[in-house]
Amino acid sequence: MIEVLDLESRMLPTACTTKLWYASAMDVMQAVDRINELLDSDMGQTSNTSMRIPTALRDAAAIAVRELGVAPSTTALTAAALRTRLEAAVMQAVLDDHFRQYPETRPSLGDLAVAAAELDSHPLAGEPARIRQAALEVEARHPDAEPEDVLLWAEARALPAS
Amino acid sequence: MSHLIVLDNEAVQALSDPSHKKHVHVLSQVQMVAGRKSRDLSVTVVVPTAVRVEAGWDRTVPAWAFLNGLRIGDITLDGRNANIAASIRQGARVSVADAHIGAVIQAATATKVTVITSDPEDIRRVAADKEVNVVSI
């Protein structure tokens, strides 16, 4: 036992090495491919994990499941949330890689605001020029603005002056 | 609220080709989906498999790696969908791919369904009385 513990203490430095391990073993797109494979594979097989989560979060999840019916179980709630975040991370990594290869295809704030309006059936969805103008105005003062900020500004600008 | 986003043939073609004149338009929609997923919103992008056939999207071919990586799910033309699609095709006189889109719309359980398409009239026809958000590209 002492030998095993001694070996582990030499193998496991105090800092997390996950990122370094991936950097040496696979590049980002290989990681994306592997994550996609795993997300598409059989989810019927389960494992106990040693993952630690804050006790308060665990208790809040249990109440949400029991009283609000947000999911069949806390396990299902946790798994669904984890899946959504992994899918988002994978999609963004693929998009970032695409933008590195084809920088001219990166959507502007105006493009994204038009897309948001279309997806949300926003009243201004049929007026892309108005949205793009609003995007230019918002971006000039708020470079980190979100597409939804642009839609709010465009909507405010479209209101008749009282 | 859950949001299902369905791609038609031209949306697939536009997304797959960086030089396509509608590429940035469809890419913007996908970027919005990625952003919303990262905020834990329930948004899913799918392609009916008949659309994938029409578009020539073979998931085993490396040329389609970009779209494969975007987690655009297949909706297969199984027996139930085939029945609905057959009925739509007879009634609306549309392509098999559009009929499959119609079946997806009509069978969807999502709170909101959006179709990104170059043919909004056909999509409204195949949706029949089911509410659908049609984004024209």
Coordinates of N, CA and C in Angstrom, one line a residue, chain A:
Chain A
M1 N 0.8 -1.2 0.0 CA 0.0 0.0 0.0 C 0.9 1.3 0.0
I2 N 1.9 1.2 0.8 CA 2.8 2.4 0.9 C 3.4 2.6 -0.5
E3 N 3.8 1.5 -1.1 CA 4.4 1.7 -2.4 C 3.4 2.4 -3.4
V4 N 2.2 1.9 -3.4 CA 1.2 2.5 -4.3 C 1.0 4.0 -4.0
L5 N 0.8 4.3 -2.7 CA 0.6 5.7 -2.4 C 1.8 6.6 -2.8
D6 N 3.0 6.0 -2.6 CA 4.2 6.7 -3.0 C 4.2 7.0 -4.5
L7 N 3.8 5.9 -5.3 CA 3.8 6.1 -6.7 C 2.8 7.1 -7.1
E8 N 1.6 7.1 -6.5 CA 0.6 8.1 -6.8 C 1.1 9.5 -6.5
S9 N 1.7 9.7 -5.4 CA 2.2 11.0 -5.0 C 3.2 11.5 -6.0
R10 N 3.9 10.6 -6.7 CA 4.8 11.1 -7.7 C 4.1 11.3 -9.0
M11 N 3.1 10.6 -9.3 CA 2.4 10.7 -10.6 C 1.4 11.9 -10.6
L12 N 0.9 12.3 -9.4 CA -0.2 13.3 -9.4 C 0.3 14.6 -8.8
P13 N 0.8 15.5 -9.6 CA 1.2 16.8 -9.0 C 0.0 17.5 -8.5
T14 N 0.2 18.5 -7.6 CA -0.9 19.2 -7.0 C -1.8 20.0 -8.0
A15 N -1.2 20.6 -9.0 CA -2.0 21.3 -10.0 C -2.7 20.4 -11.0
C16 N -3.8 20.8 -11.5 CA -4.5 20.0 -12.5 C -3.8 20.0 -13.8
T17 N -3.6 18.9 -14.4 CA -2.8 18.8 -15.6 C -3.6 18.4 -16.8
T18 N -5.0 18.4 -16.7 CA -5.8 18.0 -17.8 C -5.5 18.7 -19.1
K19 N -5.4 20.0 -19.0 CA -5.2 20.8 -20.2 C -3.8 20.4 -20.9
L20 N -2.8 20.3 -20.0 CA -1.5 19.9 -20.6 C -1.5 18.5 -21.2
W21 N -2.2 17.6 -20.6 CA -2.3 16.3 -21.1 C -3.0 16.3 -22.5
Y22 N -4.1 17.1 -22.6 CA -4.7 17.1 -23.9 C -3.8 17.8 -25.0
A23 N -3.1 18.9 -24.5 CA -2.2 19.6 -25.5 C -1.2 18.6 -26.1
S24 N -0.7 17.7 -25.2 CA 0.3 16.8 -25.7 C -0.3 15.7 -26.5
A25 N -1.5 15.3 -26.2 CA -2.1 14.1 -26.8 C -2.9 14.3 -28.0
M26 N -3.7 15.4 -28.1 CA -4.6 15.7 -29.2 C -4.8 17.2 -29.4
D27 N -5.0 17.6 -30.6 CA -5.3 19.0 -30.8 C -6.8 19.3 -30.5
V28 N -7.2 20.5 -30.6 CA -8.5 20.9 -30.3 C -9.6 20.2 -31.1
M29 N -9.3 20.1 -32.4 CA -10.3 19.5 -33.3 C -10.4 18.0 -33.1
Q30 N -9.3 17.4 -32.7 CA -9.3 15.9 -32.4 C -10.1 15.7 -31.1
A31 N -10.0 16.7 -30.2 CA -10.8 16.6 -28.9 C -12.2 16.8 -29.3
V32 N -12.6 17.7 -30.2 CA -13.9 17.9 -30.6 C -14.5 16.6 -31.2
D33 N -13.8 16.0 -32.1 CA -14.2 14.8 -32.7 C -14.5 13.7 -31.7
R34 N -13.6 13.6 -30.7 CA -13.8 12.6 -29.7 C -15.0 12.9 -28.8
I35 N -15.1 14.1 -28.4 CA -16.3 14.5 -27.6 C -17.6 14.2 -28.4
N36 N -17.6 14.6 -29.6 CA -18.8 14.3 -30.5 C -19.1 12.8 -30.5
E37 N -18.1 12.0 -30.7 CA -18.3 10.5 -30.7 C -18.9 10.1 -29.4
L38 N -18.4 10.6 -28.3 CA -18.9 10.2 -27.0 C -20.3 10.7 -26.8
L39 N -20.6 11.9 -27.2 CA -22.0 12.4 -27.0 C -23.0 11.6 -27.9
D40 N -22.5 11.1 -29.0 CA -23.4 10.3 -29.9 C -23.5 8.9 -29.5
S41 N -22.7 8.4 -28.6 CA -22.6 7.0 -28.3 C -23.7 6.6 -27.2
D42 N -23.8 5.4 -26.9 CA -24.8 4.8 -26.0 C -24.8 5.5 -24.7
M43 N -25.9 6.1 -24.3 CA -26.0 6.8 -23.0 C -26.6 5.9 -22.0
G44 N -26.8 4.7 -22.3 CA -27.4 3.7 -21.4 C -26.4 3.2 -20.3
Q45 N -25.2 3.2 -20.7 CA -24.1 2.8 -19.8 C -23.8 4.0 -18.8
T46 N -23.8 3.7 -17.5 CA -23.5 4.7 -16.5 C -22.4 4.4 -15.7
S47 N -21.8 5.4 -15.0 CA -20.7 5.1 -14.1 C -20.9 6.0 -12.9
N48 N -20.4 5.4 -11.7 CA -20.3 6.2 -10.6 C -19.1 7.1 -10.7
T49 N -19.2 8.4 -10.3 CA -18.0 9.2 -10.4 C -17.6 9.8 -9.1
S50 N -16.4 10.2 -9.0 CA -15.9 10.8 -7.7 C -16.1 12.4 -7.8
M51 N -16.9 12.8 -8.8 CA -17.0 14.3 -9.0 C -17.7 14.9 -7.7
R52 N -17.1 16.0 -7.2 CA -17.6 16.6 -6.0 C -18.3 17.9 -6.5
I53 N -19.5 18.1 -6.0 CA -20.3 19.3 -6.3 C -20.7 19.9 -4.9
P54 N -20.8 21.3 -4.9 CA -21.2 21.9 -3.6 C -22.5 21.3 -3.1
T55 N -22.5 21.0 -1.8 CA -23.7 20.4 -1.1 C -24.9 21.2 -1.4
A56 N -24.8 22.5 -1.3 CA -26.0 23.4 -1.4 C -26.6 23.2 -2.8
L57 N -25.7 23.1 -3.8 CA -26.2 22.9 -5.2 C -26.9 21.6 -5.4
R58 N -26.3 20.5 -4.8 CA -26.9 19.2 -4.8 C -28.3 19.2 -4.2
D59 N -28.4 19.9 -3.0 CA -29.7 20.0 -2.3 C -30.7 20.8 -3.1
A60 N -30.3 21.9 -3.7 CA -31.1 22.8 -4.5 C -31.7 21.9 -5.7
A61 N -30.8 21.2 -6.3 CA -31.2 20.3 -7.4 C -32.3 19.3 -7.0
A62 N -32.1 18.7 -5.8 CA -33.0 17.7 -5.3 C -34.4 18.4 -5.1
I63 N -34.4 19.6 -4.6 CA -35.7 20.3 -4.3 C -36.3 20.6 -5.7
A64 N -35.5 21.1 -6.6 CA -36.1 21.4 -7.9 C -36.7 20.2 -8.6
V65 N -36.1 19.1 -8.5 CA -36.6 17.8 -9.1 C -37.9 17.4 -8.4
R66 N -37.9 17.5 -7.0 CA -39.0 17.0 -6.3 C -40.2 17.9 -6.3
E67 N -39.9 19.2 -6.2 CA -41.0 20.2 -6.0 C -41.4 20.9 -7.3
L68 N -40.4 21.1 -8.2 CA -40.7 21.8 -9.5 C -40.8 20.9 -10.7
G69 N -40.4 19.7 -10.5 CA -40.5 18.7 -11.6 C -39.7 19.1 -12.8
V70 N -38.5 19.7 -12.6 CA -37.7 20.1 -13.7 C -37.0 18.9 -14.4
A71 N -36.9 17.8 -13.8 CA -36.3 16.6 -14.4 C -36.8 15.4 -13.6
P72 N -36.7 14.2 -14.3 CA -37.1 13.0 -13.5 C -36.3 12.7 -12.3
S73 N -35.0 13.1 -12.3 CA -34.1 12.9 -11.1 C -33.0 13.9 -11.2
T74 N -32.3 14.0 -10.1 CA -31.1 15.0 -10.0 C -30.0 14.5 -11.0
T75 N -29.9 13.2 -11.1 CA -28.9 12.6 -12.1 C -29.3 13.1 -13.5
A76 N -30.6 13.0 -13.8 CA -31.0 13.4 -15.2 C -30.8 14.9 -15.4
L77 N -31.1 15.6 -14.4 CA -30.9 17.1 -14.4 C -29.4 17.4 -14.7
T78 N -28.6 16.8 -13.9 CA -27.1 17.0 -14.0 C -26.6 16.6 -15.4
A79 N -27.1 15.4 -15.9 CA -26.6 14.9 -17.1 C -27.1 15.8 -18.3
A80 N -28.3 16.3 -18.2 CA -28.8 17.1 -19.3 C -28.1 18.5 -19.3
A81 N -27.8 19.0 -18.2 CA -27.1 20.3 -18.1 C -25.7 20.1 -18.7
L82 N -25.0 19.0 -18.3 CA -23.7 18.7 -18.7 C -23.7 18.6 -20.3
R83 N -24.6 17.8 -20.8 CA -24.7 17.6 -22.2 C -24.9 18.9 -23.0
T84 N -25.8 19.8 -22.5 CA -26.0 21.1 -23.2 C -24.7 21.9 -23.2
R85 N -24.0 21.9 -22.1 CA -22.8 22.7 -22.0 C -21.7 22.1 -22.9
L86 N -21.6 20.8 -23.0 CA -20.6 20.2 -23.8 C -20.9 20.4 -25.3
E87 N -22.2 20.3 -25.6 CA -22.6 20.6 -27.0 C -22.3 22.1 -27.4
A88 N -22.5 23.0 -26.5 CA -22.2 24.4 -26.8 C -20.7 24.6 -27.0
A89 N -19.9 23.9 -26.1 CA -18.5 24.1 -26.2 C -18.0 23.5 -27.5
V90 N -18.5 22.4 -27.9 CA -18.1 21.7 -29.1 C -18.4 22.6 -30.3
M91 N -19.7 23.1 -30.3 CA -20.1 24.0 -31.5 C -19.2 25.2 -31.6
Q92 N -18.9 25.8 -30.4 CA -18.2 27.0 -30.4 C -16.7 26.8 -30.9
A93 N -16.2 25.6 -30.5 CA -14.8 25.3 -30.9 C -14.8 25.1 -32.4
V94 N -15.8 24.4 -32.9 CA -15.9 24.2 -34.4 C -16.0 25.5 -35.1
L95 N -16.9 26.4 -34.6 CA -17.1 27.7 -35.3 C -15.8 28.5 -35.2
D96 N -15.1 28.5 -34.0 CA -13.9 29.3 -33.9 C -12.8 28.8 -34.9
D97 N -12.8 27.5 -35.1 CA -11.8 26.9 -36.0 C -12.2 27.3 -37.4
H98 N -13.5 27.4 -37.7 CA -13.9 27.8 -39.1 C -13.5 29.3 -39.3
F99 N -13.7 30.1 -38.3 CA -13.4 31.5 -38.4 C -11.9 31.8 -38.5
R100 N -11.1 30.9 -37.9 CA -9.7 31.0 -38.1 C -9.3 30.7 -39.6
Q101 N -10.0 29.7 -40.1 CA -9.7 29.3 -41.5 C -10.3 30.3 -42.5
Y102 N -11.5 30.8 -42.2 CA -12.2 31.7 -43.1 C -12.6 33.0 -42.4
P103 N -11.6 33.9 -42.1 CA -12.0 35.0 -41.2 C -13.1 35.9 -41.8
E104 N -13.2 35.9 -43.1 CA -14.2 36.7 -43.8 C -15.6 36.3 -43.5
T105 N -15.8 35.1 -43.0 CA -17.1 34.5 -42.8 C -17.6 34.8 -41.3
R106 N -16.8 35.5 -40.5 CA -17.2 35.7 -39.1 C -18.3 36.7 -39.2
P107 N -19.5 36.4 -38.6 CA -20.6 37.3 -38.6 C -20.4 38.6 -37.8
S108 N -20.9 39.7 -38.3 CA -20.8 41.0 -37.6 C -21.8 41.0 -36.5
L109 N -21.8 42.0 -35.7 CA -22.9 42.1 -34.7 C -24.2 42.3 -35.3
G110 N -24.2 43.0 -36.5 CA -25.4 43.2 -37.2 C -26.0 41.9 -37.8
D111 N -25.1 41.1 -38.3 CA -25.5 39.8 -38.8 C -26.1 38.9 -37.7
L112 N -25.5 39.0 -36.5 CA -26.0 38.2 -35.4 C -27.3 38.7 -34.9
A113 N -27.5 40.0 -34.9 CA -28.7 40.6 -34.4 C -29.9 40.3 -35.4
V114 N -29.6 40.3 -36.7 CA -30.6 39.9 -37.7 C -31.0 38.4 -37.5
A115 N -30.0 37.6 -37.2 CA -30.2 36.2 -37.0 C -31.1 36.0 -35.7
A116 N -30.8 36.7 -34.7 CA -31.5 36.6 -33.4 C -33.0 37.0 -33.7
A117 N -33.2 38.1 -34.4 CA -34.5 38.6 -34.7 C -35.3 37.5 -35.5
E118 N -34.6 36.9 -36.5 CA -35.3 35.9 -37.3 C -35.7 34.6 -36.4
L119 N -34.7 34.2 -35.6 CA -35.0 33.0 -34.8 C -36.1 33.3 -33.8
D120 N -36.2 34.5 -33.3 CA -37.2 34.9 -32.3 C -38.5 35.4 -32.8
S121 N -38.7 35.4 -34.1 CA -39.9 36.0 -34.8 C -40.1 37.4 -34.2
H122 N -39.0 38.2 -34.1 CA -39.0 39.5 -33.6 C -39.8 40.4 -34.6
P123 N -40.5 41.4 -34.1 CA -41.3 42.3 -35.0 C -40.4 43.0 -36.1
L124 N -39.1 43.2 -35.8 CA -38.2 43.8 -36.8 C -37.5 42.8 -37.6
A125 N -37.8 41.6 -37.6 CA -37.1 40.5 -38.3 C -37.1 40.8 -39.8
G126 N -38.2 41.4 -40.3 CA -38.3 41.7 -41.7 C -37.6 43.1 -42.1
E127 N -36.9 43.7 -41.2 CA -36.3 45.0 -41.5 C -34.8 44.9 -41.1
P128 N -34.0 44.1 -41.9 CA -32.6 43.9 -41.5 C -31.8 45.2 -41.6
A129 N -32.1 46.0 -42.5 CA -31.4 47.3 -42.6 C -31.5 48.1 -41.4
R130 N -32.6 48.1 -40.8 CA -32.8 48.9 -39.6 C -32.0 48.3 -38.4
I131 N -32.0 47.0 -38.4 CA -31.2 46.3 -37.3 C -29.7 46.5 -37.5
R132 N -29.3 46.4 -38.8 CA -27.8 46.6 -39.0 C -27.4 48.1 -38.6
Q133 N -28.3 49.0 -38.9 CA -28.0 50.4 -38.5 C -27.9 50.5 -37.0
A134 N -28.8 49.9 -36.3 CA -28.8 49.9 -34.9 C -27.6 49.2 -34.3
A135 N -27.1 48.2 -35.0 CA -25.9 47.5 -34.6 C -24.7 48.4 -34.7
L136 N -24.6 49.2 -35.7 CA -23.5 50.2 -35.9 C -23.5 51.2 -34.8
E137 N -24.7 51.7 -34.5 CA -24.8 52.7 -33.4 C -24.5 52.1 -32.0
V138 N -24.9 50.9 -31.7 CA -24.7 50.3 -30.4 C -23.2 50.0 -30.3
E139 N -22.6 49.4 -31.4 CA -21.3 48.9 -31.3 C -20.3 50.1 -31.2
A140 N -20.7 51.3 -31.7 CA -19.8 52.4 -31.6 C -19.6 52.8 -30.1
R141 N -20.6 52.6 -29.3 CA -20.5 53.0 -27.9 C -20.2 51.8 -27.0
H142 N -20.6 50.6 -27.4 CA -20.5 49.4 -26.6 C -20.0 48.3 -27.4
P143 N -18.6 48.2 -27.5 CA -18.0 47.2 -28.4 C -18.4 45.8 -28.0
D144 N -18.7 45.5 -26.8 CA -19.0 44.2 -26.3 C -20.5 43.9 -26.3
A145 N -21.3 44.7 -27.0 CA -22.8 44.5 -27.0 C -23.2 43.2 -27.5
E146 N -24.3 42.6 -27.0 CA -24.8 41.4 -27.5 C -25.9 41.7 -28.6
P147 N -26.2 40.7 -29.4 CA -27.2 40.9 -30.5 C -28.6 41.3 -29.9
E148 N -28.9 40.8 -28.7 CA -30.2 41.2 -28.1 C -30.2 42.6 -27.7
D149 N -29.0 43.2 -27.3 CA -28.9 44.6 -27.0 C -29.3 45.5 -28.2
V150 N -28.8 45.0 -29.4 CA -29.1 45.7 -30.6 C -30.6 45.7 -31.0
L151 N -31.2 44.5 -30.7 CA -32.6 44.5 -31.0 C -33.4 45.4 -30.1
L152 N -33.0 45.5 -28.9 CA -33.7 46.4 -27.9 C -33.5 47.9 -28.4
W153 N -32.3 48.2 -28.8 CA -32.1 49.6 -29.3 C -32.9 49.8 -30.6
A154 N -32.9 48.9 -31.5 CA -33.6 49.0 -32.8 C -35.1 49.2 -32.5
E155 N -35.6 48.4 -31.5 CA -37.0 48.5 -31.2 C -37.3 49.9 -30.6
A156 N -36.4 50.4 -29.7 CA -36.6 51.7 -29.1 C -36.6 52.8 -30.2
R157 N -35.7 52.6 -31.1 CA -35.6 53.6 -32.2 C -36.8 53.6 -33.1
A158 N -37.5 52.5 -33.2 CA -38.6 52.3 -34.1 C -39.9 52.9 -33.5
L159 N -39.9 53.1 -32.2 CA -41.1 53.6 -31.5 C -41.3 55.1 -32.0
P160 N -42.6 55.4 -32.2 CA -42.8 56.8 -32.6 C -42.6 57.8 -31.5
A161 N -42.0 58.9 -31.8 CA -41.7 59.9 -30.8 C -43.0 60.5 -30.2
S162 N -43.1 60.6 -28.9 CA -44.3 61.0 -28.3 C -44.3 62.6 -28.2

